[in-house]
Short mmCIF file of C-alpha atoms in Angstrom, two decimals:
data_model
loop_
_atom_site.label_atom_id
_atom_site.label_comp_id
_atom_site.label_asym_id
_atom_site.label_seq_id
_atom_site.Cartn_x
_atom_site.Cartn_y
_atom_site.Cartn_z
CA MET A 19 -6.46 -18.87 45.25
CA LYS A 20 -5.47 -17.15 48.50
CA THR A 21 -7.93 -15.13 50.54
CA LEU A 22 -7.16 -11.42 50.95
CA LEU A 23 -7.05 -10.74 54.69
CA PHE A 24 -7.19 -7.07 55.74
CA ILE A 25 -6.06 -6.59 59.34
CA LEU A 26 -7.11 -3.33 60.99
CA TYR A 27 -5.21 -2.20 64.08
CA GLY A 28 -4.26 0.90 66.05
CA GLY A 29 -7.19 3.30 65.98
CA LYS A 30 -8.37 6.55 67.51
CA SER A 31 -8.80 5.13 70.98
CA VAL A 32 -7.13 5.14 74.39
CA GLU A 33 -6.71 1.39 73.77
CA HIS A 34 -4.51 2.07 70.72
CA GLU A 35 -1.47 0.42 72.32
CA ILE A 36 -3.45 -2.71 73.25
CA SER A 37 -4.50 -3.04 69.61
CA LEU A 38 -0.85 -2.89 68.50
CA LYS A 39 0.08 -5.63 70.97
CA THR A 40 -2.77 -7.78 69.69
CA ALA A 41 -1.73 -7.24 66.05
CA LEU A 42 1.88 -8.12 66.85
CA THR A 43 0.70 -11.52 68.08
CA VAL A 44 -1.96 -12.16 65.43
CA ILE A 45 -0.11 -11.26 62.22
CA PRO A 46 2.74 -13.81 62.61
CA SER A 47 0.17 -16.54 63.27
CA ILE A 48 -1.53 -16.17 59.87
CA ASP A 49 -0.78 -19.01 57.44
CA PRO A 50 0.83 -17.36 54.35
CA ARG A 51 -0.14 -20.37 52.24
CA LYS A 52 -3.82 -19.53 52.71
CA PHE A 53 -3.87 -15.75 53.10
CA ASP A 54 -2.37 -12.65 51.56
CA VAL A 55 -2.21 -10.29 54.52
CA TYR A 56 -2.76 -6.54 54.15
CA PRO A 57 -1.92 -4.73 57.41
CA ILE A 58 -3.84 -1.46 57.78
CA TYR A 59 -2.72 0.86 60.55
CA ILE A 60 -5.05 3.57 61.87
CA THR A 61 -3.15 6.35 63.61
CA PRO A 62 -4.24 7.85 66.96
CA GLU A 63 -5.61 10.74 64.91
CA GLY A 64 -7.73 8.38 62.80
CA VAL A 65 -5.66 8.37 59.58
CA TRP A 66 -5.68 5.05 57.69
CA CYS A 67 -2.26 3.89 56.37
CA SER A 68 -1.09 0.79 54.50
CA HIS A 69 1.92 -0.32 52.46
CA GLY A 70 -0.11 -3.03 50.79
CA LYS A 71 0.48 -6.76 51.01
CA LEU A 72 2.64 -7.88 53.93
CA SER A 73 6.23 -8.40 52.80
CA SER A 74 7.86 -9.32 56.11
CA VAL A 75 6.46 -10.43 59.46
CA PRO A 76 6.66 -7.66 62.10
CA ALA A 77 9.08 -8.42 64.92
CA GLU A 78 8.20 -5.55 67.25
CA ILE A 79 5.62 -2.84 67.78
CA LYS A 80 7.51 -0.19 65.80
CA ASP A 81 7.25 -2.37 62.67
CA LEU A 82 3.47 -1.98 62.80
CA VAL A 83 3.40 1.80 62.99
CA LEU A 84 2.99 3.15 59.46
CA LEU A 85 3.14 6.88 58.84
CA PRO A 86 0.95 8.80 56.38
CA SER A 87 2.89 9.43 53.18
CA PHE A 88 2.50 9.92 49.48
CA GLY A 89 3.59 7.64 46.68
CA GLN A 90 3.35 3.88 47.09
CA ALA A 91 1.87 3.94 50.62
CA ALA A 92 -1.88 4.47 50.99
CA SER A 93 -2.50 7.29 53.42
CA SER A 94 -6.26 7.65 53.69
CA LEU A 95 -9.39 5.55 54.00
CA GLY A 96 -10.39 6.45 50.44
CA ASP A 97 -6.97 5.52 49.11
CA ILE A 98 -7.08 2.13 50.82
CA MET A 99 -10.59 1.45 49.52
CA THR A 100 -9.53 2.31 45.99
CA ARG A 101 -6.23 0.42 45.96
CA PHE A 102 -6.82 -2.64 48.08
CA PHE A 103 -10.49 -3.29 48.83
CA SER A 104 -11.19 -3.20 45.10
CA LEU A 105 -8.79 -6.08 44.41
CA ALA A 106 -10.29 -9.22 42.89
CA GLY A 107 -10.71 -12.35 45.02
CA ASN A 108 -12.21 -13.45 48.31
CA LYS A 109 -11.80 -10.78 50.96
CA VAL A 110 -12.27 -10.69 54.71
CA VAL A 111 -11.48 -8.07 57.35
CA LEU A 112 -10.05 -8.86 60.77
CA PRO A 113 -10.63 -5.82 63.01
CA LEU A 114 -8.22 -5.74 65.95
CA LEU A 115 -9.42 -2.35 67.15
CA HIS A 116 -10.15 -2.17 70.88
CA GLY A 117 -12.47 0.39 72.44
CA SER A 118 -13.80 3.55 70.79
CA ASN A 119 -13.99 3.84 66.99
CA GLY A 120 -13.45 0.13 66.47
CA GLU A 121 -15.18 -2.07 69.01
CA ASP A 122 -18.27 0.12 69.25
CA GLY A 123 -19.97 -0.64 65.93
CA THR A 124 -18.41 2.20 63.91
CA ILE A 125 -15.98 0.08 61.88
CA GLN A 126 -18.59 -2.65 61.62
CA GLY A 127 -21.02 -0.18 60.07
CA LEU A 128 -18.45 0.86 57.47
CA LEU A 129 -17.75 -2.77 56.55
CA GLU A 130 -21.49 -3.47 56.26
CA LEU A 131 -21.83 -0.55 53.84
CA ILE A 132 -19.08 -1.84 51.55
CA ASP A 133 -20.41 -5.42 51.90
CA VAL A 134 -17.17 -7.10 52.99
CA PRO A 135 -17.13 -10.06 55.41
CA TYR A 136 -15.51 -9.26 58.74
CA VAL A 137 -14.57 -11.19 61.85
CA GLY A 138 -16.53 -10.64 65.02
CA ASN A 139 -19.66 -8.91 66.18
CA GLY A 140 -21.96 -6.77 64.09
CA VAL A 141 -23.02 -3.15 64.52
CA LEU A 142 -25.70 -3.70 67.16
CA SER A 143 -23.91 -6.22 69.37
CA SER A 144 -20.64 -4.29 69.21
CA ALA A 145 -22.27 -1.01 70.23
CA VAL A 146 -24.45 -2.53 72.94
CA ALA A 147 -21.78 -4.72 74.53
CA LEU A 148 -19.21 -1.92 74.72
CA ASP A 149 -21.72 0.33 76.48
CA LYS A 150 -21.86 -1.23 79.95
CA ALA A 151 -24.84 0.90 80.95
CA VAL A 152 -26.99 -0.36 78.06
CA SER A 153 -25.79 -3.97 78.15
CA LYS A 154 -26.53 -4.24 81.87
CA GLU A 155 -30.12 -3.17 81.29
CA LEU A 156 -30.61 -5.74 78.51
CA LEU A 157 -28.98 -8.53 80.51
CA SER A 158 -31.16 -7.63 83.48
CA HIS A 159 -34.30 -8.01 81.35
CA ALA A 160 -33.05 -11.47 80.35
CA GLY A 161 -32.91 -12.46 84.01
CA ILE A 162 -29.12 -12.73 84.13
CA PRO A 163 -27.81 -11.99 87.64
CA GLN A 164 -25.51 -8.97 88.01
CA VAL A 165 -24.03 -7.02 90.90
CA GLU A 166 -25.91 -3.98 92.18
CA TYR A 167 -25.16 -1.03 89.88
CA ARG A 168 -26.22 2.49 88.94
CA ASN A 169 -25.62 4.47 85.74
CA PHE A 170 -24.95 8.22 85.71
CA GLN A 171 -24.61 10.87 83.02
CA TYR A 172 -22.01 13.63 83.16
CA ALA A 173 -24.73 16.27 83.44
CA GLN A 174 -26.16 14.55 86.54
CA TRP A 175 -22.77 14.72 88.25
CA THR A 176 -22.00 18.32 87.33
CA LEU A 177 -25.47 19.63 88.20
CA ASN A 178 -25.97 17.72 91.46
CA ALA A 179 -22.95 15.79 92.68
CA GLU A 180 -24.39 15.58 96.19
CA GLU A 181 -27.50 13.76 94.99
CA VAL A 182 -25.43 11.31 92.92
CA SER A 183 -23.13 10.63 95.87
CA ARG A 184 -26.13 10.07 98.15
CA SER A 185 -27.65 7.60 95.65
CA ILE A 186 -24.38 5.66 95.53
CA ASN A 187 -24.02 5.67 99.31
CA GLU A 188 -27.57 4.38 99.82
CA ASN A 189 -27.83 1.88 96.96
CA ILE A 190 -24.28 0.67 96.28
CA GLY A 191 -22.13 1.37 99.31
CA TYR A 192 -18.39 0.77 99.65
CA PRO A 193 -16.15 -0.64 98.36
CA CYS A 194 -17.43 0.09 94.87
CA TYR A 195 -16.03 0.47 91.36
CA VAL A 196 -16.45 3.46 89.08
CA LYS A 197 -16.11 2.72 85.35
CA PRO A 198 -16.41 4.64 82.08
CA ALA A 199 -19.41 3.08 80.35
CA SER A 200 -17.72 2.44 77.00
CA LEU A 201 -14.10 1.46 77.57
CA GLY A 202 -12.14 -1.70 78.24
CA SER A 203 -8.69 -2.80 79.44
CA SER A 204 -9.50 -1.35 82.90
CA ILE A 205 -8.74 2.17 81.65
CA GLY A 206 -10.36 4.85 83.79
CA ILE A 207 -11.61 2.38 86.41
CA SER A 208 -11.18 3.10 90.12
CA ARG A 209 -11.93 1.20 93.32
CA CYS A 210 -13.40 3.41 96.04
CA GLU A 211 -13.61 2.81 99.78
CA ASN A 212 -15.16 6.13 100.77
CA GLU A 213 -16.88 9.22 99.41
CA GLU A 214 -13.66 11.19 99.01
CA GLU A 215 -12.23 8.47 96.76
CA LEU A 216 -15.56 8.33 94.93
CA ARG A 217 -15.29 11.98 93.91
CA ASP A 218 -11.78 11.47 92.54
CA ALA A 219 -12.93 8.32 90.72
CA MET A 220 -15.86 10.10 89.10
CA ALA A 221 -13.56 12.83 87.80
CA THR A 222 -11.22 10.18 86.37
CA ALA A 223 -13.99 8.16 84.69
CA PHE A 224 -15.63 11.24 83.17
CA ARG A 225 -12.35 12.10 81.41
CA TYR A 226 -12.94 9.06 79.20
CA ASP A 227 -16.72 9.00 78.79
CA ARG A 228 -19.85 11.11 79.32
CA LYS A 229 -21.57 8.18 81.02
CA ILE A 230 -20.30 6.03 83.89
CA VAL A 231 -21.30 2.88 85.76
CA VAL A 232 -20.89 2.43 89.52
CA GLU A 233 -20.90 -1.17 90.77
CA LYS A 234 -20.90 -2.82 94.17
CA GLU A 235 -17.79 -4.90 94.88
CA VAL A 236 -18.20 -8.66 95.12
CA ALA A 237 -15.83 -10.38 97.52
CA GLY A 238 -15.00 -13.51 95.59
CA ARG A 239 -13.42 -14.80 92.41
CA GLU A 240 -13.51 -13.66 88.78
CA ILE A 241 -14.09 -16.46 86.27
CA GLN A 242 -14.05 -16.12 82.48
CA VAL A 243 -15.21 -18.19 79.54
CA ALA A 244 -14.54 -17.82 75.82
CA VAL A 245 -17.49 -17.98 73.42
CA MET A 246 -17.23 -18.58 69.67
CA GLY A 247 -19.80 -18.94 66.91
CA ASN A 248 -22.89 -17.30 65.48
CA GLU A 249 -26.47 -18.33 66.32
CA GLN A 250 -25.41 -21.56 68.07
CA PRO A 251 -22.18 -20.61 69.86
CA LEU A 252 -19.67 -22.84 71.60
CA VAL A 253 -18.42 -22.11 75.12
CA SER A 254 -14.96 -22.96 76.46
CA VAL A 255 -13.98 -24.35 79.82
CA PRO A 256 -13.85 -21.63 82.48
CA GLY A 257 -10.56 -19.91 83.27
CA GLU A 258 -9.30 -17.75 86.10
CA PHE A 259 -6.44 -15.36 86.72
CA ILE A 260 -4.87 -15.94 90.11
CA GLN A 261 -5.21 -12.55 91.80
CA ASP A 262 -2.72 -10.73 93.97
CA LYS A 263 -4.50 -7.37 93.64
CA SER A 264 -7.94 -6.10 94.53
CA PHE A 265 -8.61 -5.68 90.81
CA PHE A 266 -6.74 -5.95 87.51
CA ASP A 267 -5.77 -2.48 86.41
CA TYR A 268 -4.10 -1.68 83.08
CA ASN A 269 -0.58 -2.42 84.35
CA ALA A 270 -1.58 -5.75 85.83
CA LYS A 271 -3.13 -6.82 82.51
CA TYR A 272 -0.55 -5.56 80.01
CA VAL A 273 2.64 -4.34 81.67
CA ASP A 274 3.64 -6.33 84.75
CA GLY A 275 3.53 -9.73 83.01
CA ARG A 276 2.94 -11.52 86.32
CA LEU A 277 -0.59 -12.81 85.77
CA THR A 278 -1.00 -16.55 86.34
CA MET A 279 -3.75 -18.40 84.47
CA SER A 280 -5.64 -21.34 85.93
CA ILE A 281 -7.41 -23.20 83.09
CA PRO A 282 -9.69 -24.98 83.72
CA ALA A 283 -10.57 -22.94 86.79
CA ASP A 284 -10.67 -24.91 90.02
CA ILE A 285 -14.44 -24.85 90.52
CA PRO A 286 -17.10 -27.58 90.93
CA GLU A 287 -18.52 -29.09 87.74
CA HIS A 288 -22.06 -27.89 88.49
CA LEU A 289 -20.79 -24.30 88.81
CA ALA A 290 -18.77 -24.54 85.59
CA ASP A 291 -21.89 -25.79 83.81
CA ARG A 292 -23.97 -22.87 85.17
CA ILE A 293 -21.33 -20.39 84.03
CA GLN A 294 -21.25 -21.86 80.52
CA ARG A 295 -25.05 -21.84 80.20
CA THR A 296 -25.31 -18.26 81.46
CA ALA A 297 -22.52 -17.12 79.13
CA LYS A 298 -24.33 -18.62 76.14
CA LEU A 299 -27.58 -16.92 77.15
CA ALA A 300 -25.84 -13.55 77.56
CA TYR A 301 -24.08 -13.95 74.19
CA GLN A 302 -27.40 -14.64 72.47
CA THR A 303 -29.23 -11.89 74.39
CA LEU A 304 -26.83 -9.26 73.01
CA GLN A 305 -26.98 -10.98 69.58
CA CYS A 306 -23.23 -11.51 69.50
CA ALA A 307 -21.49 -13.24 66.60
CA GLY A 308 -18.01 -14.55 65.97
CA LEU A 309 -16.47 -14.25 69.42
CA ALA A 310 -16.70 -12.79 72.90
CA ARG A 311 -15.26 -13.31 76.35
CA VAL A 312 -17.79 -13.38 79.18
CA ASP A 313 -16.62 -12.49 82.69
CA PHE A 314 -18.29 -13.52 85.96
CA PHE A 315 -17.93 -13.00 89.70
CA ILE A 316 -18.53 -15.85 92.15
CA ASP A 317 -18.99 -15.11 95.84
CA PRO A 318 -18.19 -17.55 98.68
CA GLN A 319 -21.81 -18.80 98.64
CA GLU A 320 -21.41 -19.73 94.94
CA ARG A 321 -23.74 -16.95 93.84
CA LEU A 322 -22.98 -16.07 90.23
CA TYR A 323 -22.90 -12.53 88.82
CA LEU A 324 -22.17 -11.60 85.21
CA ASN A 325 -19.59 -8.82 85.11
CA GLU A 326 -19.32 -7.95 81.41
CA ILE A 327 -19.12 -9.21 77.84
CA ASN A 328 -16.04 -8.26 75.82
CA THR A 329 -16.73 -8.53 72.09
CA LEU A 330 -13.09 -8.14 71.10
CA PRO A 331 -11.06 -9.87 73.81
CA GLY A 332 -7.33 -9.41 73.70
CA PHE A 333 -5.11 -11.83 71.79
CA THR A 334 -1.81 -10.83 73.40
CA LYS A 335 0.46 -13.33 75.12
CA PHE A 336 -1.22 -12.40 78.42
CA SER A 337 -4.74 -12.93 77.08
CA MET A 338 -7.09 -15.60 78.34
CA TYR A 339 -9.30 -16.09 75.26
CA PRO A 340 -6.97 -18.12 72.98
CA VAL A 341 -5.58 -20.17 75.86
CA MET A 342 -9.06 -21.18 77.04
CA TRP A 343 -9.81 -22.64 73.61
CA GLU A 344 -6.53 -24.50 73.52
CA LYS A 345 -7.32 -26.03 76.93
CA THR A 346 -10.89 -26.82 75.84
CA ASP A 347 -10.40 -28.70 72.60
CA GLY A 348 -6.77 -28.31 71.54
CA THR A 349 -7.44 -25.44 69.12
CA THR A 350 -4.13 -23.73 68.38
CA TYR A 351 -3.74 -19.97 68.06
CA SER A 352 -3.55 -20.13 64.25
CA GLU A 353 -6.51 -22.52 64.04
CA LEU A 354 -8.55 -20.19 66.21
CA ILE A 355 -7.98 -17.25 63.86
CA GLU A 356 -9.04 -19.39 60.90
CA LYS A 357 -12.19 -20.59 62.69
CA LEU A 358 -13.17 -17.00 63.38
CA ILE A 359 -12.61 -16.14 59.72
CA ASP A 360 -14.83 -19.08 58.72
CA TYR A 361 -17.60 -17.77 60.99
CA ALA A 362 -17.26 -14.37 59.30
CA PHE A 363 -17.76 -15.90 55.86
CA MET A 364 -20.73 -17.96 57.08
CA ARG A 365 -22.47 -14.93 58.58
CA HIS A 366 -21.85 -12.86 55.44
CA LEU A 367 -23.19 -15.64 53.21
CA GLU A 368 -26.35 -15.98 55.31
CA LYS A 369 -26.99 -12.24 55.02
CA GLN A 370 -26.95 -12.48 51.23
CA SER A 371 -30.36 -14.16 51.41
CA ILE A 372 -31.93 -10.98 52.80
CA GLN A 373 -34.18 -9.25 50.27
CA TYR A 374 -33.82 -5.47 49.90
CA SER A 375 -36.55 -4.85 47.32
CA ARG A 376 -40.29 -5.60 47.14
#
């Protein structure tokens, strides 16, 4: 009997478009002999929509955009729960929701409440990893090296911008990066070379979040690894994007299409081993499950700094995560999706042993 696979995409997030691009790559890769696919589109306003079981593979983004309607199409979360999540058979959810209201533990909490297996990280790890300010503090306590950083709240900036600027000048310096604490895909991030640029960058970042992170720039290379698994995760060979910019903004990642991957990254074996061990430690420190991409900086003296952990790395044609696994052990795109689904079922089964009564 086929497994019912519910794929969530879109979402009330500034990363809505990235989610659509991910879904457009993932859905055609699903083996129809093993899965009945139920695409569920969440509009930018947060409305859940589905036409039920997939009847034809989407060829372009517009095929994924479902509009709220009445009749055969489900046009609310309650409607989808009643019509589709109540169907008999094995079920699993594949959330492809990047950023707010999807990668931050909110969807994961809903799926925990209705007791349905789902791919990827749980409530705690999703929320913690997306919040750079919190994750940096936890990783620091675990002894994982990171670049010099400071976290600031919106109220701090509005009440005393001069004091915040002075703290950044004295403790971080320039160049530095200003980032919204809880976003990905380089949205809202700015590189600053002076205090005037810093003020503009703070205004930009605070449009997307009430909390920001300011980090010192590392002159060096950015290396990534893919991690997969639950309590005993596997780590891929390191990969690297060949840079022609000071940093990868949104256009460089998703629009220009000029990124060049180097997998495995051209680094010494001892450094690759250190990256893999540190990535595994970081993954376990944040109690990740299913998958994550871990990003590092390496300076010319081979000093290693963890940049961030992405608990829902992109699966677009420009994305590093699936390619790193293919280069590591030959895992194809379709096989990777199925492995992640298997980890979801394993984690859900293990949780069934938890006792909820005395």
